[in-house]
Short mmCIF file of C-alpha atoms and ligand atoms in Angstrom, two decimals:
data_model
loop_
_atom_site.label_atom_id
_atom_site.label_comp_id
_atom_site.label_asym_id
_atom_site.label_seq_id
_atom_site.Cartn_x
_atom_site.Cartn_y
_atom_site.Cartn_z
CA MET V 894 53.02 151.53 99.64
CA PHE V 895 51.14 148.25 99.34
CA GLU V 896 47.55 148.81 98.27
CA SER V 897 45.46 145.72 98.77
CA VAL V 898 42.24 147.06 97.23
CA GLN V 899 44.12 148.04 94.08
CA GLU V 900 45.86 144.66 94.03
CA ALA V 901 42.49 142.86 94.27
CA ARG V 902 41.11 144.92 91.36
CA THR V 903 44.16 144.21 89.21
CA LEU V 904 43.99 140.50 89.96
CA PHE V 905 40.31 140.34 89.15
CA GLU V 906 41.05 141.97 85.82
CA ARG V 907 43.93 139.60 85.11
CA LEU V 908 41.73 136.63 85.96
CA GLY V 909 39.02 137.89 83.60
CA LEU V 910 36.48 138.49 86.34
CA PRO V 911 34.06 141.40 86.24
CA GLN V 912 34.76 144.04 88.91
CA GLU V 913 31.00 144.14 89.70
CA ALA V 914 31.37 140.59 91.05
CA ILE V 915 33.22 141.93 94.08
CA ALA V 916 31.52 145.29 94.40
CA SER V 917 28.53 144.60 96.63
CA GLY V 918 27.01 142.08 99.01
CA ASP V 919 26.78 141.36 102.70
CA LEU V 920 29.88 139.18 102.88
CA ALA V 921 33.07 141.25 103.09
CA SER V 922 36.46 139.82 102.26
CA ARG V 923 39.28 141.33 104.31
CA SER V 924 42.89 140.92 103.37
CA PRO V 925 44.83 139.71 106.41
CA ILE V 926 47.81 141.58 104.95
CA ASP V 927 46.45 144.95 106.09
CA GLY V 928 42.91 144.25 107.31
CA THR V 929 41.29 146.19 104.47
CA VAL V 930 38.04 145.09 102.83
CA ILE V 931 39.09 144.07 99.32
CA GLY V 932 35.72 142.97 97.98
CA ARG V 933 32.20 141.90 98.78
CA VAL V 934 29.97 139.09 97.63
CA ALA V 935 26.38 138.14 98.34
CA ALA V 936 25.76 135.34 100.81
CA ALA V 937 23.31 132.65 99.67
CA SER V 938 20.14 132.29 101.75
CA PRO V 939 18.97 128.78 102.68
CA ASP V 940 16.37 129.02 99.87
CA GLU V 941 19.07 129.93 97.39
CA VAL V 942 21.17 126.99 98.57
CA GLU V 943 18.20 124.69 98.08
CA ALA V 944 17.73 125.99 94.53
CA ALA V 945 21.47 125.66 93.86
CA ILE V 946 21.41 122.02 94.97
CA GLY V 947 18.45 121.44 92.65
CA ARG V 948 20.43 122.84 89.72
CA ALA V 949 23.49 120.76 90.62
CA TYR V 950 21.29 117.68 90.83
CA GLU V 951 20.07 118.30 87.29
CA GLY V 952 23.70 118.68 86.24
CA PHE V 953 24.54 115.34 87.85
CA LEU V 954 21.68 113.53 86.05
CA ALA V 955 23.11 114.57 82.68
CA TRP V 956 26.78 114.14 83.60
CA ARG V 957 26.57 110.64 85.07
CA THR V 958 26.04 109.01 81.66
CA VAL V 959 28.91 110.81 79.94
CA PRO V 960 31.78 108.28 79.57
CA ALA V 961 34.36 108.78 82.30
CA PRO V 962 37.33 109.46 79.94
CA ARG V 963 35.26 112.22 78.32
CA ARG V 964 34.57 113.62 81.79
CA GLY V 965 38.34 113.51 82.28
CA GLU V 966 38.72 115.78 79.24
CA LEU V 967 36.88 118.55 81.10
CA VAL V 968 39.27 118.23 84.02
CA ARG V 969 42.22 118.22 81.61
CA LEU V 970 41.00 121.51 80.17
CA PHE V 971 40.55 122.90 83.67
CA GLY V 972 44.19 121.99 84.36
CA GLU V 973 45.17 124.01 81.27
CA VAL V 974 43.16 127.01 82.41
CA LEU V 975 44.82 126.78 85.84
CA ARG V 976 48.28 126.70 84.28
CA GLU V 977 47.47 129.90 82.39
CA ALA V 978 46.06 131.60 85.49
CA LYS V 979 48.53 130.23 88.02
CA GLU V 980 50.26 133.45 88.99
CA PRO V 981 47.25 135.79 89.39
CA LEU V 982 45.25 133.09 91.20
CA ALA V 983 48.15 132.48 93.58
CA ARG V 984 48.48 136.22 94.24
CA LEU V 985 44.77 136.38 95.05
CA VAL V 986 45.18 133.46 97.49
CA SER V 987 48.10 135.32 99.12
CA LEU V 988 46.06 138.48 99.33
CA GLU V 989 43.00 136.82 100.80
CA ALA V 990 44.48 134.06 102.99
CA GLY V 991 47.79 135.74 103.85
CA LYS V 992 50.11 132.89 102.86
CA ILE V 993 53.40 133.81 101.23
CA LEU V 994 53.48 133.78 97.43
CA PRO V 995 55.69 130.65 97.05
CA GLU V 996 53.21 128.71 99.18
CA ALA V 997 50.25 130.15 97.28
CA LEU V 998 51.90 129.12 94.00
CA GLY V 999 52.34 125.69 95.56
CA GLU V 1000 48.67 125.60 96.41
CA VAL V 1001 47.67 126.32 92.80
CA GLN V 1002 50.22 123.71 91.70
CA GLU V 1003 48.38 121.21 93.94
CA MET V 1004 45.23 122.00 91.94
CA ILE V 1005 47.06 121.38 88.67
CA ASP V 1006 48.51 118.14 90.05
CA ILE V 1007 45.11 116.81 91.12
CA CYS V 1008 43.76 117.67 87.66
CA ASP V 1009 46.46 115.50 86.09
CA PHE V 1010 45.81 112.74 88.60
CA ALA V 1011 42.05 112.85 87.98
CA VAL V 1012 42.51 112.76 84.19
CA GLY V 1013 44.50 109.52 84.51
CA LEU V 1014 41.94 108.19 86.92
CA SER V 1015 39.13 108.83 84.45
CA ARG V 1016 40.35 105.74 82.58
CA GLN V 1017 40.91 103.69 85.72
CA LEU V 1018 37.70 103.64 87.74
CA HIS V 1019 38.06 99.89 87.96
CA GLY V 1020 35.89 97.37 89.71
CA LEU V 1021 36.81 93.77 90.42
CA THR V 1022 35.70 90.56 88.80
CA ILE V 1023 35.13 88.10 91.62
CA THR V 1024 35.06 84.32 91.44
CA THR V 1025 31.61 82.92 92.08
CA GLU V 1026 30.61 79.68 93.75
CA ARG V 1027 27.84 79.04 91.19
CA PRO V 1028 28.38 77.40 87.78
CA ASP V 1029 27.77 79.51 84.66
CA HIS V 1030 27.73 82.68 86.70
CA ARG V 1031 29.87 85.74 86.71
CA MET V 1032 30.24 88.24 89.54
CA MET V 1033 31.68 91.71 89.21
CA GLU V 1034 31.42 95.14 90.69
CA THR V 1035 30.73 98.40 88.90
CA TRP V 1036 31.45 101.88 90.21
CA HIS V 1037 28.76 104.43 89.42
CA PRO V 1038 28.54 108.18 89.92
CA LEU V 1039 27.23 109.07 93.38
CA GLY V 1040 25.30 112.33 93.07
CA VAL V 1041 25.77 115.88 94.27
CA VAL V 1042 28.93 116.35 96.33
CA GLY V 1043 28.92 119.20 98.85
CA VAL V 1044 32.33 120.69 99.59
CA ILE V 1045 32.85 122.85 102.68
CA SER V 1046 36.37 124.24 102.73
CA ALA V 1047 38.49 126.30 105.12
CA PHE V 1048 40.34 129.60 104.71
CA ASN V 1049 43.85 128.15 104.94
CA PHE V 1050 43.69 126.19 101.67
CA PRO V 1051 41.02 128.25 99.96
CA VAL V 1052 41.39 126.71 96.49
CA ALA V 1053 43.34 123.39 96.61
CA VAL V 1054 41.04 121.51 98.98
CA TRP V 1055 38.06 122.22 96.71
CA ALA V 1056 40.11 120.95 93.75
CA TRP V 1057 41.07 117.70 95.50
CA ASN V 1058 37.37 117.00 95.96
CA ALA V 1059 35.92 118.53 92.84
CA CYS V 1060 38.36 117.09 90.28
CA LEU V 1061 37.77 113.57 91.59
CA ALA V 1062 34.02 114.21 91.80
CA PHE V 1063 33.89 115.44 88.18
CA VAL V 1064 35.68 112.43 86.71
CA CYS V 1065 33.54 110.17 88.92
CA GLY V 1066 30.41 111.66 87.28
CA ASP V 1067 29.23 113.84 90.16
CA SER V 1068 28.36 117.51 90.37
CA VAL V 1069 29.65 119.78 93.13
CA VAL V 1070 28.16 122.47 95.36
CA TRP V 1071 30.90 124.44 97.10
CA LYS V 1072 30.59 126.46 100.29
CA PRO V 1073 33.99 128.08 100.75
CA SER V 1074 35.14 129.73 103.96
CA GLU V 1075 33.42 133.08 104.47
CA LYS V 1076 36.95 134.47 104.95
CA THR V 1077 38.03 133.63 101.39
CA PRO V 1078 35.04 134.19 99.08
CA LEU V 1079 37.01 135.92 96.31
CA SER V 1080 39.45 133.06 95.76
CA ALA V 1081 36.44 130.76 95.43
CA LEU V 1082 34.76 133.09 92.97
CA ALA V 1083 37.93 133.18 90.90
CA VAL V 1084 38.17 129.38 90.82
CA GLN V 1085 34.51 129.04 89.85
CA THR V 1086 35.06 131.48 86.97
CA LEU V 1087 38.15 129.57 85.80
CA PHE V 1088 36.21 126.33 85.93
CA GLU V 1089 33.46 127.87 83.82
CA ARG V 1090 36.13 128.83 81.29
CA ALA V 1091 37.09 125.13 81.04
CA VAL V 1092 33.41 124.19 80.65
CA GLU V 1093 33.16 126.65 77.75
CA ARG V 1094 36.20 125.12 76.03
CA PHE V 1095 34.77 121.64 76.56
CA GLY V 1096 31.61 122.61 74.67
CA ASP V 1097 28.83 120.24 75.61
CA ALA V 1098 29.00 119.80 79.38
CA PRO V 1099 25.70 120.06 81.24
CA ALA V 1100 25.09 123.32 83.08
CA ASN V 1101 25.63 123.53 86.85
CA LEU V 1102 28.30 120.87 87.30
CA SER V 1103 29.90 123.23 89.76
CA VAL V 1104 27.81 125.60 91.81
CA LEU V 1105 29.17 128.09 94.33
CA VAL V 1106 27.21 129.08 97.41
CA GLN V 1107 28.85 131.78 99.51
CA GLY V 1108 28.13 132.39 103.14
CA GLY V 1109 28.59 131.35 106.73
CA ARG V 1110 27.00 128.84 109.02
CA ALA V 1111 23.43 128.98 107.69
CA THR V 1112 24.66 128.34 104.15
CA GLY V 1113 26.69 125.34 105.30
CA GLU V 1114 23.79 123.94 107.31
CA ALA V 1115 21.47 124.10 104.32
CA LEU V 1116 24.00 122.03 102.39
CA VAL V 1117 24.54 119.54 105.20
CA ASP V 1118 20.84 118.88 105.76
CA ASP V 1119 19.76 118.44 102.13
CA ARG V 1120 19.06 114.81 101.25
CA ARG V 1121 20.01 115.38 97.63
CA VAL V 1122 23.63 115.96 98.68
CA ALA V 1123 24.96 112.41 98.65
CA LEU V 1124 28.38 113.22 100.09
CA VAL V 1125 29.50 116.17 102.16
CA SER V 1126 33.25 116.64 102.26
CA ALA V 1127 34.01 119.08 105.06
CA THR V 1128 37.34 120.56 106.11
CA GLY V 1129 37.54 122.56 109.32
CA SER V 1130 37.63 122.34 113.08
CA THR V 1131 36.79 119.25 115.11
CA ARG V 1132 33.96 121.29 116.68
CA MET V 1133 32.45 121.80 113.22
CA GLY V 1134 32.88 118.08 112.43
CA CYS V 1135 31.13 117.09 115.68
CA GLU V 1136 28.05 118.97 114.49
CA VAL V 1137 28.19 118.13 110.81
CA GLY V 1138 29.01 114.38 111.07
CA PRO V 1139 25.95 113.31 113.11
CA ARG V 1140 23.59 115.52 111.09
CA ILE V 1141 24.67 113.89 107.85
CA ALA V 1142 24.57 110.43 109.41
CA ALA V 1143 21.01 111.09 110.65
CA ARG V 1144 19.85 111.34 107.04
CA PHE V 1145 22.11 108.44 105.96
CA GLY V 1146 24.27 110.73 103.85
CA ARG V 1147 27.97 110.14 103.44
CA SER V 1148 30.51 112.41 105.01
CA LEU V 1149 34.21 112.85 104.46
CA LEU V 1150 35.70 114.78 107.36
CA GLU V 1151 39.08 116.51 107.47
CA LEU V 1152 39.21 118.05 110.92
CA GLY V 1153 41.83 119.23 113.36
CA GLY V 1154 45.36 117.95 113.56
CA ASN V 1155 47.87 118.21 116.40
CA ASN V 1156 50.84 116.91 114.55
CA GLY V 1157 53.95 115.63 116.23
CA MET V 1158 57.55 114.83 115.40
CA ILE V 1159 60.07 112.69 117.25
CA VAL V 1160 63.76 113.57 116.94
CA THR V 1161 65.90 110.64 118.01
CA PRO V 1162 69.62 110.60 118.95
CA SER V 1163 70.70 109.40 115.49
CA ALA V 1164 68.76 112.11 113.61
CA ASP V 1165 70.38 114.31 110.97
CA LEU V 1166 69.89 117.57 112.89
CA ASP V 1167 70.50 119.86 109.91
CA LEU V 1168 67.65 118.24 108.01
CA ALA V 1169 65.51 118.17 111.13
CA GLU V 1170 66.03 121.88 111.75
CA ARG V 1171 64.88 122.78 108.24
CA ALA V 1172 61.91 120.41 108.31
CA ILE V 1173 60.77 121.61 111.74
CA THR V 1174 60.96 125.24 110.65
CA PHE V 1175 58.92 124.79 107.48
CA ALA V 1176 56.35 122.62 109.25
CA ALA V 1177 55.93 124.80 112.35
CA VAL V 1178 56.23 128.39 111.10
CA GLY V 1179 55.31 127.94 107.41
CA THR V 1180 51.81 129.20 106.53
CA ALA V 1181 52.08 130.97 109.94
CA GLY V 1182 51.25 127.64 111.58
CA GLN V 1183 47.83 127.63 109.90
CA ARG V 1184 47.94 124.28 108.10
CA CYS V 1185 45.97 121.39 109.49
CA THR V 1186 49.27 119.51 109.03
CA SER V 1187 51.42 122.14 110.81
CA LEU V 1188 53.91 120.77 113.31
CA ARG V 1189 52.76 121.57 116.86
CA ARG V 1190 54.43 119.03 119.18
CA LEU V 1191 58.13 118.22 119.05
CA PHE V 1192 59.61 115.37 121.13
CA VAL V 1193 63.38 115.61 121.32
CA HIS V 1194 65.59 112.93 122.87
CA GLU V 1195 67.46 114.29 125.90
CA ASP V 1196 70.85 113.53 124.30
CA VAL V 1197 70.25 115.91 121.38
CA TYR V 1198 67.90 118.42 123.03
CA ASP V 1199 70.61 120.94 123.89
CA ARG V 1200 72.05 120.79 120.40
CA LEU V 1201 68.77 121.15 118.51
CA VAL V 1202 66.52 123.43 120.56
CA PRO V 1203 68.91 126.44 120.81
CA ARG V 1204 69.29 126.28 117.03
CA LEU V 1205 65.52 126.37 116.59
CA LYS V 1206 65.25 129.32 118.96
CA ARG V 1207 67.76 131.26 116.87
CA VAL V 1208 65.78 130.58 113.70
CA TRP V 1209 62.52 131.51 115.44
CA SER V 1210 63.90 134.89 116.52
CA SER V 1211 65.30 135.75 113.09
CA VAL V 1212 62.78 134.33 110.61
CA GLU V 1213 61.41 137.10 108.40
CA VAL V 1214 57.78 137.98 109.20
CA GLY V 1215 55.95 140.39 106.91
CA ASN V 1216 53.80 141.13 103.91
CA PRO V 1217 53.44 137.79 102.07
CA LEU V 1218 53.35 139.52 98.68
CA GLU V 1219 56.41 141.70 99.13
CA GLY V 1220 60.00 141.18 100.19
CA LEU V 1221 61.41 137.97 101.56
CA ALA V 1222 58.97 137.11 104.31
CA LEU V 1223 58.64 133.42 105.14
CA VAL V 1224 55.82 134.04 107.58
CA GLY V 1225 52.76 136.11 106.72
CA PRO V 1226 49.97 137.37 108.98
CA LEU V 1227 47.46 135.39 110.99
CA ILE V 1228 44.06 135.31 109.34
CA ASP V 1229 42.40 137.70 111.82
CA GLU V 1230 42.28 139.13 115.32
CA ALA V 1231 40.44 136.10 116.70
CA ALA V 1232 43.39 133.94 115.60
CA TYR V 1233 45.76 136.31 117.39
CA ASP V 1234 43.65 136.16 120.57
CA ALA V 1235 43.55 132.35 120.44
CA MET V 1236 47.34 132.31 120.10
CA GLN V 1237 47.80 134.60 123.12
CA THR V 1238 45.39 132.49 125.18
CA ALA V 1239 47.34 129.34 124.29
CA LEU V 1240 50.66 130.98 125.19
CA ASN V 1241 49.28 132.17 128.55
CA ASP V 1242 48.02 128.66 129.22
CA ALA V 1243 51.43 127.27 128.26
CA ARG V 1244 53.12 129.59 130.78
CA SER V 1245 50.71 128.72 133.55
CA GLU V 1246 51.26 125.02 132.82
CA GLY V 1247 54.97 125.45 133.44
CA GLY V 1248 56.17 126.25 129.93
CA VAL V 1249 58.92 128.69 128.99
CA VAL V 1250 57.84 130.68 125.97
CA GLN V 1251 59.97 132.54 123.45
CA GLY V 1252 58.23 134.74 120.85
CA GLY V 1253 54.52 135.09 120.20
CA GLU V 1254 54.45 138.89 120.35
CA ARG V 1255 52.64 141.07 117.84
CA LEU V 1256 54.77 142.59 115.06
CA LEU V 1257 54.33 145.38 112.48
CA ALA V 1258 51.40 146.94 114.35
CA ASP V 1259 52.62 150.41 113.30
CA SER V 1260 52.58 149.69 109.58
CA PHE V 1261 49.52 147.42 109.71
CA PRO V 1262 47.32 148.45 112.67
CA ASP V 1263 44.44 146.27 111.41
CA ALA V 1264 46.49 143.16 110.65
CA TRP V 1265 47.87 140.48 112.95
CA TYR V 1266 51.51 139.60 112.40
CA VAL V 1267 53.31 137.63 115.12
CA ARG V 1268 56.76 136.38 115.94
CA PRO V 1269 56.47 132.55 115.86
CA ALA V 1270 56.52 131.08 119.35
CA ILE V 1271 58.46 128.18 120.75
CA ALA V 1272 57.34 126.84 124.12
CA GLU V 1273 59.55 124.48 126.11
CA MET V 1274 57.10 122.40 128.10
CA PRO V 1275 57.65 120.25 131.19
CA GLY V 1276 55.43 117.57 129.67
CA GLN V 1277 52.40 117.06 127.45
CA THR V 1278 50.19 119.47 129.43
CA PRO V 1279 46.56 120.29 128.42
CA VAL V 1280 47.45 123.20 126.12
CA THR V 1281 49.63 120.93 123.98
CA GLN V 1282 46.74 118.55 123.51
CA ARG V 1283 44.53 120.99 121.66
CA GLU V 1284 45.02 122.47 118.21
CA THR V 1285 45.71 126.22 118.17
CA PHE V 1286 45.81 127.49 114.58
CA ALA V 1287 48.93 129.65 115.00
CA PRO V 1288 52.73 129.28 114.85
CA ILE V 1289 53.34 127.74 118.28
CA LEU V 1290 55.73 124.84 118.66
CA TYR V 1291 55.58 122.93 121.97
CA VAL V 1292 58.88 121.23 122.66
CA MET V 1293 59.27 118.31 125.08
CA ARG V 1294 62.17 116.07 126.13
CA TYR V 1295 61.94 112.31 126.12
CA ARG V 1296 64.16 109.46 127.37
CA THR V 1297 62.98 106.18 125.89
CA PHE V 1298 61.57 105.52 122.43
CA ASP V 1299 58.52 103.74 123.90
CA GLU V 1300 57.78 106.82 125.96
CA ALA V 1301 58.07 109.05 122.87
CA ILE V 1302 55.63 106.95 120.84
CA ALA V 1303 53.17 106.80 123.73
CA LEU V 1304 53.30 110.59 124.20
CA HIS V 1305 53.04 111.14 120.49
CA ASN V 1306 49.80 109.15 120.29
CA ALA V 1307 48.30 110.49 123.53
CA VAL V 1308 46.26 113.30 121.94
CA PRO V 1309 42.73 113.22 120.54
CA GLN V 1310 43.77 114.12 116.97
CA GLY V 1311 45.45 111.81 114.42
CA LEU V 1312 46.35 113.61 111.20
CA ALA V 1313 50.08 113.80 110.43
CA SER V 1314 53.27 112.68 112.15
CA SER V 1315 56.95 112.28 111.52
CA ILE V 1316 60.18 110.95 112.89
CA PHE V 1317 63.77 112.04 112.32
CA THR V 1318 66.11 109.10 112.74
CA THR V 1319 68.76 107.18 110.85
CA ASP V 1320 68.10 104.07 112.91
CA LEU V 1321 66.19 101.56 110.81
CA ARG V 1322 64.58 99.94 113.82
CA GLU V 1323 63.16 103.19 115.12
CA ALA V 1324 61.92 104.24 111.69
CA GLU V 1325 60.19 100.94 111.05
CA ARG V 1326 58.65 100.81 114.52
CA PHE V 1327 57.23 104.28 114.02
CA LEU V 1328 55.68 103.14 110.72
CA SER V 1329 54.37 99.86 112.20
CA ALA V 1330 51.01 98.94 113.69
CA ALA V 1331 52.45 99.75 117.12
CA GLY V 1332 53.87 103.09 115.97
CA SER V 1333 52.22 106.37 115.02
CA ASP V 1334 48.41 106.21 115.01
CA CYS V 1335 48.04 108.96 112.39
CA GLY V 1336 46.80 108.91 108.80
CA ILE V 1337 50.10 110.37 107.58
CA VAL V 1338 53.36 108.94 108.95
CA ASN V 1339 56.65 110.28 107.58
CA VAL V 1340 60.34 109.50 108.06
CA ASN V 1341 62.94 112.26 107.75
CA ILE V 1342 60.50 114.78 106.38
CA GLY V 1343 58.08 116.97 108.32
CA PRO V 1344 54.36 116.27 108.77
CA SER V 1345 53.11 118.98 106.38
CA GLY V 1346 53.35 119.51 102.64
CA ALA V 1347 51.89 116.22 101.43
CA GLU V 1348 51.81 115.41 97.70
CA ILE V 1349 48.42 114.83 96.07
CA GLY V 1350 49.24 111.23 95.03
CA GLY V 1351 48.74 109.81 98.52
CA ALA V 1352 45.45 109.56 100.39
CA PHE V 1353 45.20 112.61 102.63
CA GLY V 1354 43.45 112.51 106.00
CA GLY V 1355 43.65 111.24 109.54
CA GLU V 1356 42.22 109.21 112.36
CA LYS V 1357 40.45 109.86 115.68
CA GLU V 1358 39.14 113.43 116.01
CA THR V 1359 40.63 114.28 112.61
CA GLY V 1360 37.54 112.56 111.25
CA GLY V 1361 38.74 109.49 109.31
CA GLY V 1362 38.17 110.84 105.79
CA ARG V 1363 40.63 110.43 102.93
CA GLU V 1364 40.89 112.84 100.03
CA SER V 1365 43.08 113.34 97.00
CA GLY V 1366 45.23 110.42 95.81
CA SER V 1367 45.41 106.62 96.08
CA ASP V 1368 41.89 105.14 96.06
CA SER V 1369 40.17 108.15 97.68
CA TRP V 1370 38.02 108.37 94.53
CA ARG V 1371 35.86 105.53 95.84
CA ALA V 1372 34.23 107.91 98.32
CA TYR V 1373 32.79 109.84 95.35
CA MET V 1374 31.15 106.80 93.71
CA ARG V 1375 28.69 104.10 94.65
CA ARG V 1376 29.54 100.44 94.19
CA SER V 1377 27.11 97.98 92.66
CA THR V 1378 27.81 94.26 92.93
CA ASN V 1379 26.52 92.36 89.91
CA THR V 1380 25.89 88.62 89.54
CA ILE V 1381 25.03 87.37 86.06
CA ASN V 1382 23.66 83.93 85.28
CA TYR V 1383 24.45 82.80 81.73
CA GLY V 1384 23.35 79.17 82.27
CA ARG V 1385 20.05 77.31 81.92
CA ASP V 1386 19.72 76.45 85.59
CA LEU V 1387 19.12 78.48 88.75
CA PRO V 1388 21.64 77.30 91.38
CA LEU V 1389 21.25 79.19 94.66
CA ALA V 1390 24.17 80.45 96.71
CA GLN V 1391 25.17 78.44 99.79
CA GLY V 1392 23.77 75.35 98.00
CA ILE V 1393 20.23 76.08 99.19
CA ASP V 1394 17.66 73.66 97.80
CA PHE V 1395 14.41 75.46 97.07
CA SER V 1396 12.90 73.30 94.35
CA VAL V 1397 9.24 73.79 93.78
C1 UN1 C 316 45.24 121.71 105.07
O1 UN1 C 316 45.98 122.29 105.85
O2 UN1 C 316 43.99 121.84 105.20
O3 UN1 C 316 49.93 118.48 103.45
C2 UN1 C 316 45.70 120.92 103.93
C3 UN1 C 316 49.80 119.69 103.37
C4 UN1 C 316 49.03 120.25 102.20
C5 UN1 C 316 47.57 120.29 102.49
C6 UN1 C 316 47.18 120.84 103.81
N1 UN1 C 316 49.28 119.46 101.04
O4 UN1 C 316 50.28 120.44 104.18
#
């Protein structure tokens, strides 16, 4: 029989973490696999958070003058440590967040990938040289380290989202204070320990480049309200972002928000339906529908609806649901009972709004009475009713028919969120229109792949209620630095800009 407490102990040992680290404290970690408490950690009080920020600030002051390529060396070593610890760390993520092992391995791989990306970046934190209107002058911009970066992360990507932020922050010369989800404190503790191993190998890094503060709301608030935290990067619900964003703005701090998504896909008459079926399945039921990029709204052209939707229903009724660390399950448990309740509420709303629902029922309650496994649900909706316009963090796919492409794009964009989107088509005109200024209004717009599972090389984030932040690849690093514009006069005169005459 599967023994989650034993598994947690074994993993802690394999990761080189002391068992005492998970033995006591007011914050309990429950494995969603069977609902058992697998460890405990101490939550940080607001005073402890304040002290932690002070330590991280000291770390920043020393780190900011270390040359960026040398800072990259620390992240390179961290990537090595992660490669060595990939399997046990992924198993711990499975155990604590409930995602299936292949996806947990993928999550750790995302951490390794962002390490590699950040190492390269550490030699490319370029500013521009800009032509100046004044003779014997030079104008340029320099990117400097920003300060302490606060990272607030969610349970569903308990390790990778921190890495996207932290690895960029470290090469940019910042220090990091991390408040992980109170549902996944052990994964965070493991990552912090692995990072410290890299710091040891590096040799002369300042102390407290990465500080972990565990806890719930009060811990997060202490981080959000502290003026020494130059940037707060927060991943979570739109409700959380609505509170956090204005509080940070009120003290003129910077925020990077990754909030809710309500991601859509359009399947047009020319689509390759075999590919579409596979992409829809991974995006809608993968991670038990608990990615911010999960597919939630599917718009199918009326000419292909009756070919595609019955196929999806067959997959939905047969997809293997079960223990994410054993067997062949593709769908693990929901994170907790509250997630199950929210799913049932959404399905009831869908029915009362005229939807026809297949699936959604609880599974495996006999073997796991304290865990929340569900059959993924597919809801055929008469239109884009209210329930389809809100994000429910569960495997529910709302399916709608459309007639004209204009109508499909309009429906697609008619929700408050704007994270990820996709289209399945082999028609060049449709694909390009979807990608154009008049197409999808999301931060991520894909053709012939689903909305989830982004690579780290692109900028990750979305518009509207998703919060507008961009993390990970492309030029996201700029959010973790401050820009100084420099004008240098190497002449013997003092010409003023705009030709102003101010001779005395
Ligand atoms: C998230 O769900 O918070 O694109 C992040 C994806 C992953 C990241 C998801 N690379 O699905």
